[in-house]
Amino acid sequence: MTRAAVVATAVQIADAEGIAAVTMRKIAQQLGVEAMSLYHHVRNKDGILDVMVDHVFAEIEIPTKMAWREALRVRMESARAALVRHPWALGLMDSRRDPGPETLRHHDAVIGVMRGAGFTIRGAAHAFSLLDSYLYGYVLQETTMPFDSADEAATREVAEAIQSGINPEDLPHLTEMTTAHVLQPGYSYADEFGIGLEVVLDGLERNRERWA
């Protein structure tokens, strides 16, 4: 048994059953060991959460050899994909008092991209906060929807069910958006992330000089 095995097992449990299902006893059972043996690798339940969050941060790509907008776009799309794979992590990402090395490396790299682009340290703080607010808010909405946001057929099925239960005259604007946008071929709610991200990046570009 290794620390990596403990972390991987905890993540597998959380992915399958949610973060509440992650206990020292359950991890030990999955590994075929006594629960007390886990304390050689993690200090307690909080320690497990710390390394699980660090595991998720390690999955996020941060390019440092490309233009800042493209680097941040890749980072945001990679972070969204990681959080969709591990939705339990959404409420934990910035909650740890003892962040791990991958978490710290991630934050340092993101700040470095913005500093290299000419953001002041204050401007980088503003930008980082805005990016993560958009990321976490979008993923929260996406992962709590009653359908797979990337599945066009599932999106259409839910939209049609909602549409069938409303009177278009009572809700004309919702009806218009549903029929003229959501129910059109090729629509996927997952595409909204990239559209919104471009608006955020445009705003950062416009404010980069002002924040200086």
PDB file of C-alpha atoms in Angstrom:
ATOM      1  CA  MET A   1       0.000   0.000   0.000  1.00  0.00           C
ATOM      2  CA  THR A   2       1.247   3.453  -0.933  1.00  0.00           C
ATOM      3  CA  ARG A   3       0.048   7.012  -0.438  1.00  0.00           C
ATOM      4  CA  ALA A   4      -0.829   7.125  -4.141  1.00  0.00           C
ATOM      5  CA  ALA A   5      -3.006   4.023  -3.737  1.00  0.00           C
ATOM      6  CA  VAL A   6      -4.809   5.593  -0.785  1.00  0.00           C
ATOM      7  CA  VAL A   7      -5.521   8.780  -2.776  1.00  0.00           C
ATOM      8  CA  ALA A   8      -6.629   6.902  -5.886  1.00  0.00           C
ATOM      9  CA  THR A   9      -8.993   4.748  -3.842  1.00  0.00           C
ATOM     10  CA  ALA A  10     -10.495   7.750  -2.054  1.00  0.00           C
ATOM     11  CA  VAL A  11     -11.057   9.507  -5.388  1.00  0.00           C
ATOM     12  CA  GLN A  12     -12.693   6.412  -6.877  1.00  0.00           C
ATOM     13  CA  ILE A  13     -15.090   6.192  -3.932  1.00  0.00           C
ATOM     14  CA  ALA A  14     -15.974   9.903  -4.176  1.00  0.00           C
ATOM     15  CA  ASP A  15     -16.506   9.696  -7.938  1.00  0.00           C
ATOM     16  CA  ALA A  16     -18.849   6.738  -7.545  1.00  0.00           C
ATOM     17  CA  GLU A  17     -20.712   7.598  -4.340  1.00  0.00           C
ATOM     18  CA  GLY A  18     -19.994  11.208  -3.387  1.00  0.00           C
ATOM     19  CA  ILE A  19     -17.635  12.787  -0.895  1.00  0.00           C
ATOM     20  CA  ALA A  20     -19.744  11.752   2.123  1.00  0.00           C
ATOM     21  CA  ALA A  21     -18.962   8.103   1.342  1.00  0.00           C
ATOM     22  CA  VAL A  22     -15.217   8.643   1.784  1.00  0.00           C
ATOM     23  CA  THR A  23     -14.201   7.320   5.210  1.00  0.00           C
ATOM     24  CA  MET A  24     -10.984   5.857   6.531  1.00  0.00           C
ATOM     25  CA  ARG A  25     -12.778   2.555   7.108  1.00  0.00           C
ATOM     26  CA  LYS A  26     -14.146   2.360   3.565  1.00  0.00           C
ATOM     27  CA  ILE A  27     -10.805   3.221   1.994  1.00  0.00           C
ATOM     28  CA  ALA A  28      -9.135   0.540   4.098  1.00  0.00           C
ATOM     29  CA  GLN A  29     -11.760  -2.024   3.101  1.00  0.00           C
ATOM     30  CA  GLN A  30     -11.214  -1.267  -0.582  1.00  0.00           C
ATOM     31  CA  LEU A  31      -7.460  -1.709  -0.118  1.00  0.00           C
ATOM     32  CA  GLY A  32      -7.819  -4.829   2.014  1.00  0.00           C
ATOM     33  CA  VAL A  33      -6.025  -3.377   5.036  1.00  0.00           C
ATOM     34  CA  GLU A  34      -6.840  -2.197   8.550  1.00  0.00           C
ATOM     35  CA  ALA A  35      -7.998   1.409   8.857  1.00  0.00           C
ATOM     36  CA  MET A  36      -5.190   2.229  11.290  1.00  0.00           C
ATOM     37  CA  SER A  37      -2.587   1.484   8.618  1.00  0.00           C
ATOM     38  CA  LEU A  38      -3.828   4.479   6.594  1.00  0.00           C
ATOM     39  CA  TYR A  39      -2.436   6.843   9.218  1.00  0.00           C
ATOM     40  CA  HIS A  40       1.058   6.035   7.999  1.00  0.00           C
ATOM     41  CA  HIS A  41       0.129   7.917   4.801  1.00  0.00           C
ATOM     42  CA  VAL A  42      -2.447  10.567   5.815  1.00  0.00           C
ATOM     43  CA  ARG A  43      -2.973  12.187   9.193  1.00  0.00           C
ATOM     44  CA  ASN A  44      -6.811  12.055   9.324  1.00  0.00           C
ATOM     45  CA  LYS A  45      -9.969  12.635   7.244  1.00  0.00           C
ATOM     46  CA  ASP A  46      -8.940  16.237   6.568  1.00  0.00           C
ATOM     47  CA  GLY A  47      -5.631  14.931   5.319  1.00  0.00           C
ATOM     48  CA  ILE A  48      -7.474  12.657   2.891  1.00  0.00           C
ATOM     49  CA  LEU A  49      -9.461  15.617   1.565  1.00  0.00           C
ATOM     50  CA  ASP A  50      -6.286  17.657   1.145  1.00  0.00           C
ATOM     51  CA  VAL A  51      -4.596  15.022  -1.004  1.00  0.00           C
ATOM     52  CA  MET A  52      -7.789  14.344  -2.976  1.00  0.00           C
ATOM     53  CA  VAL A  53      -8.043  18.024  -3.897  1.00  0.00           C
ATOM     54  CA  ASP A  54      -4.353  18.018  -4.779  1.00  0.00           C
ATOM     55  CA  HIS A  55      -5.025  15.036  -7.049  1.00  0.00           C
ATOM     56  CA  VAL A  56      -7.676  17.027  -8.953  1.00  0.00           C
ATOM     57  CA  PHE A  57      -5.429  20.078  -9.312  1.00  0.00           C
ATOM     58  CA  ALA A  58      -2.744  17.801 -10.762  1.00  0.00           C
ATOM     59  CA  GLU A  59      -5.126  16.898 -13.609  1.00  0.00           C
ATOM     60  CA  ILE A  60      -5.512  20.529 -14.733  1.00  0.00           C
ATOM     61  CA  GLU A  61      -3.294  21.619 -17.616  1.00  0.00           C
ATOM     62  CA  ILE A  62      -1.620  25.033 -17.467  1.00  0.00           C
ATOM     63  CA  PRO A  63       0.407  25.870 -20.571  1.00  0.00           C
ATOM     64  CA  THR A  64       3.142  28.425 -19.937  1.00  0.00           C
ATOM     65  CA  LYS A  65       4.644  28.668 -23.432  1.00  0.00           C
ATOM     66  CA  MET A  66       1.781  30.311 -25.303  1.00  0.00           C
ATOM     67  CA  ALA A  67      -0.076  33.623 -25.397  1.00  0.00           C
ATOM     68  CA  TRP A  68      -1.855  34.428 -22.149  1.00  0.00           C
ATOM     69  CA  ARG A  69      -5.411  34.247 -23.507  1.00  0.00           C
ATOM     70  CA  GLU A  70      -4.847  30.840 -25.034  1.00  0.00           C
ATOM     71  CA  ALA A  71      -3.045  29.599 -21.906  1.00  0.00           C
ATOM     72  CA  LEU A  72      -5.931  30.673 -19.673  1.00  0.00           C
ATOM     73  CA  ARG A  73      -8.467  29.221 -22.126  1.00  0.00           C
ATOM     74  CA  VAL A  74      -6.713  25.837 -21.998  1.00  0.00           C
ATOM     75  CA  ARG A  75      -6.504  26.014 -18.211  1.00  0.00           C
ATOM     76  CA  MET A  76     -10.197  26.843 -17.844  1.00  0.00           C
ATOM     77  CA  GLU A  77     -11.334  24.098 -20.220  1.00  0.00           C
ATOM     78  CA  SER A  78      -9.058  21.572 -18.513  1.00  0.00           C
ATOM     79  CA  ALA A  79     -10.298  22.628 -15.065  1.00  0.00           C
ATOM     80  CA  ARG A  80     -13.916  22.332 -16.171  1.00  0.00           C
ATOM     81  CA  ALA A  81     -13.273  18.819 -17.495  1.00  0.00           C
ATOM     82  CA  ALA A  82     -11.581  17.801 -14.220  1.00  0.00           C
ATOM     83  CA  LEU A  83     -14.468  19.128 -12.136  1.00  0.00           C
ATOM     84  CA  VAL A  84     -17.041  17.393 -14.305  1.00  0.00           C
ATOM     85  CA  ARG A  85     -15.114  14.129 -13.782  1.00  0.00           C
ATOM     86  CA  HIS A  86     -14.923  14.812 -10.040  1.00  0.00           C
ATOM     87  CA  PRO A  87     -18.004  16.921  -9.121  1.00  0.00           C
ATOM     88  CA  TRP A  88     -17.443  16.297  -5.401  1.00  0.00           C
ATOM     89  CA  ALA A  89     -14.334  18.520  -5.632  1.00  0.00           C
ATOM     90  CA  LEU A  90     -16.256  21.666  -6.549  1.00  0.00           C
ATOM     91  CA  GLY A  91     -16.920  22.718  -2.959  1.00  0.00           C
ATOM     92  CA  LEU A  92     -13.429  21.753  -1.775  1.00  0.00           C
ATOM     93  CA  MET A  93     -11.070  23.336  -4.301  1.00  0.00           C
ATOM     94  CA  ASP A  94     -10.396  26.543  -2.377  1.00  0.00           C
ATOM     95  CA  SER A  95     -11.379  25.375   1.101  1.00  0.00           C
ATOM     96  CA  ARG A  96      -8.178  23.625   2.222  1.00  0.00           C
ATOM     97  CA  ARG A  97      -6.059  25.143   4.977  1.00  0.00           C
ATOM     98  CA  ASP A  98      -3.159  22.858   4.142  1.00  0.00           C
ATOM     99  CA  PRO A  99      -2.996  22.855   0.337  1.00  0.00           C
ATOM    100  CA  GLY A 100      -0.756  20.318  -1.329  1.00  0.00           C
ATOM    101  CA  PRO A 101       2.141  20.910  -3.722  1.00  0.00           C
ATOM    102  CA  GLU A 102       0.061  20.467  -6.885  1.00  0.00           C
ATOM    103  CA  THR A 103      -2.487  22.984  -5.625  1.00  0.00           C
ATOM    104  CA  LEU A 104       0.224  25.537  -4.889  1.00  0.00           C
ATOM    105  CA  ARG A 105       2.005  24.857  -8.196  1.00  0.00           C
ATOM    106  CA  HIS A 106      -1.263  25.360 -10.046  1.00  0.00           C
ATOM    107  CA  HIS A 107      -1.977  28.712  -8.430  1.00  0.00           C
ATOM    108  CA  ASP A 108       1.572  29.906  -8.944  1.00  0.00           C
ATOM    109  CA  ALA A 109       1.464  28.951 -12.643  1.00  0.00           C
ATOM    110  CA  VAL A 110      -1.836  30.754 -13.256  1.00  0.00           C
ATOM    111  CA  ILE A 111      -0.516  33.908 -11.577  1.00  0.00           C
ATOM    112  CA  GLY A 112       2.681  33.568 -13.590  1.00  0.00           C
ATOM    113  CA  VAL A 113       0.751  33.489 -16.877  1.00  0.00           C
ATOM    114  CA  MET A 114      -1.022  36.721 -15.977  1.00  0.00           C
ATOM    115  CA  ARG A 115       2.102  38.447 -14.682  1.00  0.00           C
ATOM    116  CA  GLY A 116       3.883  37.503 -17.886  1.00  0.00           C
ATOM    117  CA  ALA A 117       1.027  39.106 -19.825  1.00  0.00           C
ATOM    118  CA  GLY A 118       1.548  42.439 -18.071  1.00  0.00           C
ATOM    119  CA  PHE A 119      -1.097  42.205 -15.350  1.00  0.00           C
ATOM    120  CA  THR A 120      -0.066  43.930 -12.135  1.00  0.00           C
ATOM    121  CA  ILE A 121      -0.137  41.686  -9.079  1.00  0.00           C
ATOM    122  CA  ARG A 122      -3.367  43.404  -8.046  1.00  0.00           C
ATOM    123  CA  GLY A 123      -4.805  42.935 -11.532  1.00  0.00           C
ATOM    124  CA  ALA A 124      -3.786  39.266 -11.501  1.00  0.00           C
ATOM    125  CA  ALA A 125      -5.691  38.837  -8.227  1.00  0.00           C
ATOM    126  CA  HIS A 126      -8.801  40.423  -9.766  1.00  0.00           C
ATOM    127  CA  ALA A 127      -8.494  38.243 -12.866  1.00  0.00           C
ATOM    128  CA  PHE A 128      -7.939  35.007 -10.928  1.00  0.00           C
ATOM    129  CA  SER A 129     -10.998  35.657  -8.775  1.00  0.00           C
ATOM    130  CA  LEU A 130     -13.171  36.391 -11.822  1.00  0.00           C
ATOM    131  CA  LEU A 131     -11.990  33.307 -13.738  1.00  0.00           C
ATOM    132  CA  ASP A 132     -12.625  30.927 -10.854  1.00  0.00           C
ATOM    133  CA  SER A 133     -15.997  32.492 -10.048  1.00  0.00           C
ATOM    134  CA  TYR A 134     -17.068  31.853 -13.624  1.00  0.00           C
ATOM    135  CA  LEU A 135     -15.561  28.345 -13.648  1.00  0.00           C
ATOM    136  CA  TYR A 136     -17.109  27.165 -10.380  1.00  0.00           C
ATOM    137  CA  GLY A 137     -20.479  28.790 -11.064  1.00  0.00           C
ATOM    138  CA  TYR A 138     -20.739  27.250 -14.512  1.00  0.00           C
ATOM    139  CA  VAL A 139     -19.696  23.776 -13.369  1.00  0.00           C
ATOM    140  CA  LEU A 140     -22.147  23.916 -10.444  1.00  0.00           C
ATOM    141  CA  GLN A 141     -24.977  24.681 -12.863  1.00  0.00           C
ATOM    142  CA  GLU A 142     -23.789  22.145 -15.431  1.00  0.00           C
ATOM    143  CA  THR A 143     -23.410  19.247 -12.976  1.00  0.00           C
ATOM    144  CA  THR A 144     -26.786  19.797 -11.311  1.00  0.00           C
ATOM    145  CA  MET A 145     -28.835  19.874 -14.515  1.00  0.00           C
ATOM    146  CA  PRO A 146     -31.251  16.974 -15.057  1.00  0.00           C
ATOM    147  CA  PHE A 147     -29.413  15.907 -18.219  1.00  0.00           C
ATOM    148  CA  ASP A 148     -25.933  15.568 -19.687  1.00  0.00           C
ATOM    149  CA  SER A 149     -25.157  19.073 -20.947  1.00  0.00           C
ATOM    150  CA  ALA A 150     -22.990  17.703 -23.782  1.00  0.00           C
ATOM    151  CA  ASP A 151     -25.701  15.300 -24.995  1.00  0.00           C
ATOM    152  CA  GLU A 152     -27.800  17.019 -27.648  1.00  0.00           C
ATOM    153  CA  ALA A 153     -30.520  14.349 -27.578  1.00  0.00           C
ATOM    154  CA  ALA A 154     -30.859  14.486 -23.783  1.00  0.00           C
ATOM    155  CA  THR A 155     -30.977  18.291 -23.832  1.00  0.00           C
ATOM    156  CA  ARG A 156     -33.673  18.204 -26.510  1.00  0.00           C
ATOM    157  CA  GLU A 157     -35.730  15.631 -24.624  1.00  0.00           C
ATOM    158  CA  VAL A 158     -35.815  17.716 -21.429  1.00  0.00           C
ATOM    159  CA  ALA A 159     -36.475  20.962 -23.326  1.00  0.00           C
ATOM    160  CA  GLU A 160     -39.373  19.410 -25.241  1.00  0.00           C
ATOM    161  CA  ALA A 161     -40.862  18.025 -22.022  1.00  0.00           C
ATOM    162  CA  ILE A 162     -40.749  21.462 -20.400  1.00  0.00           C
ATOM    163  CA  GLN A 163     -42.095  23.135 -23.544  1.00  0.00           C
ATOM    164  CA  SER A 164     -45.057  20.764 -23.693  1.00  0.00           C
ATOM    165  CA  GLY A 165     -46.209  21.873 -20.260  1.00  0.00           C
ATOM    166  CA  ILE A 166     -46.283  25.632 -20.811  1.00  0.00           C
ATOM    167  CA  ASN A 167     -48.563  28.034 -22.621  1.00  0.00           C
ATOM    168  CA  PRO A 168     -46.487  30.044 -25.142  1.00  0.00           C
ATOM    169  CA  GLU A 169     -48.677  33.090 -24.608  1.00  0.00           C
ATOM    170  CA  ASP A 170     -47.940  33.102 -20.881  1.00  0.00           C
ATOM    171  CA  LEU A 171     -44.161  32.682 -21.313  1.00  0.00           C
ATOM    172  CA  PRO A 172     -43.317  34.148 -24.736  1.00  0.00           C
ATOM    173  CA  HIS A 173     -39.614  34.828 -24.107  1.00  0.00           C
ATOM    174  CA  LEU A 174     -38.898  31.395 -22.636  1.00  0.00           C
ATOM    175  CA  THR A 175     -40.813  29.821 -25.518  1.00  0.00           C
ATOM    176  CA  GLU A 176     -38.783  31.787 -28.046  1.00  0.00           C
ATOM    177  CA  MET A 177     -35.449  30.792 -26.493  1.00  0.00           C
ATOM    178  CA  THR A 178     -36.483  27.142 -26.308  1.00  0.00           C
ATOM    179  CA  THR A 179     -37.815  26.845 -29.847  1.00  0.00           C
ATOM    180  CA  ALA A 180     -35.441  29.216 -31.672  1.00  0.00           C
ATOM    181  CA  HIS A 181     -32.261  28.252 -29.840  1.00  0.00           C
ATOM    182  CA  VAL A 182     -32.294  25.204 -27.548  1.00  0.00           C
ATOM    183  CA  LEU A 183     -34.299  22.965 -29.874  1.00  0.00           C
ATOM    184  CA  GLN A 184     -32.277  23.861 -32.954  1.00  0.00           C
ATOM    185  CA  PRO A 185     -29.993  21.144 -34.439  1.00  0.00           C
ATOM    186  CA  GLY A 186     -26.508  21.137 -32.987  1.00  0.00           C
ATOM    187  CA  TYR A 187     -27.377  22.917 -29.736  1.00  0.00           C
ATOM    188  CA  SER A 188     -25.494  21.771 -26.655  1.00  0.00           C
ATOM    189  CA  TYR A 189     -25.514  23.604 -23.343  1.00  0.00           C
ATOM    190  CA  ALA A 190     -21.866  22.575 -22.908  1.00  0.00           C
ATOM    191  CA  ASP A 191     -20.957  25.013 -25.700  1.00  0.00           C
ATOM    192  CA  GLU A 192     -22.075  27.933 -23.549  1.00  0.00           C
ATOM    193  CA  PHE A 193     -18.926  27.587 -21.442  1.00  0.00           C
ATOM    194  CA  GLY A 194     -16.602  28.598 -24.260  1.00  0.00           C
ATOM    195  CA  ILE A 195     -18.853  31.494 -25.295  1.00  0.00           C
ATOM    196  CA  GLY A 196     -18.950  32.893 -21.779  1.00  0.00           C
ATOM    197  CA  LEU A 197     -15.222  32.350 -21.345  1.00  0.00           C
ATOM    198  CA  GLU A 198     -14.487  34.538 -24.372  1.00  0.00           C
ATOM    199  CA  VAL A 199     -16.557  37.331 -22.800  1.00  0.00           C
ATOM    200  CA  VAL A 200     -14.560  36.978 -19.559  1.00  0.00           C
ATOM    201  CA  LEU A 201     -11.232  37.021 -21.405  1.00  0.00           C
ATOM    202  CA  ASP A 202     -12.327  40.069 -23.427  1.00  0.00           C
ATOM    203  CA  GLY A 203     -13.136  41.827 -20.162  1.00  0.00           C
ATOM    204  CA  LEU A 204      -9.741  40.949 -18.693  1.00  0.00           C
ATOM    205  CA  GLU A 205      -8.004  42.274 -21.789  1.00  0.00           C
ATOM    206  CA  ARG A 206      -9.911  45.570 -21.617  1.00  0.00           C
ATOM    207  CA  ASN A 207      -9.177  46.021 -17.919  1.00  0.00           C
ATOM    208  CA  ARG A 208      -5.531  44.926 -17.913  1.00  0.00           C
ATOM    209  CA  GLU A 209      -4.300  48.490 -18.473  1.00  0.00           C
ATOM    210  CA  ARG A 210      -6.870  50.100 -16.177  1.00  0.00           C
ATOM    211  CA  TRP A 211      -5.928  47.811 -13.278  1.00  0.00           C
ATOM    212  CA  ALA A 212      -2.335  48.979 -13.654  1.00  0.00           C
TER     213      ALA A 212
END
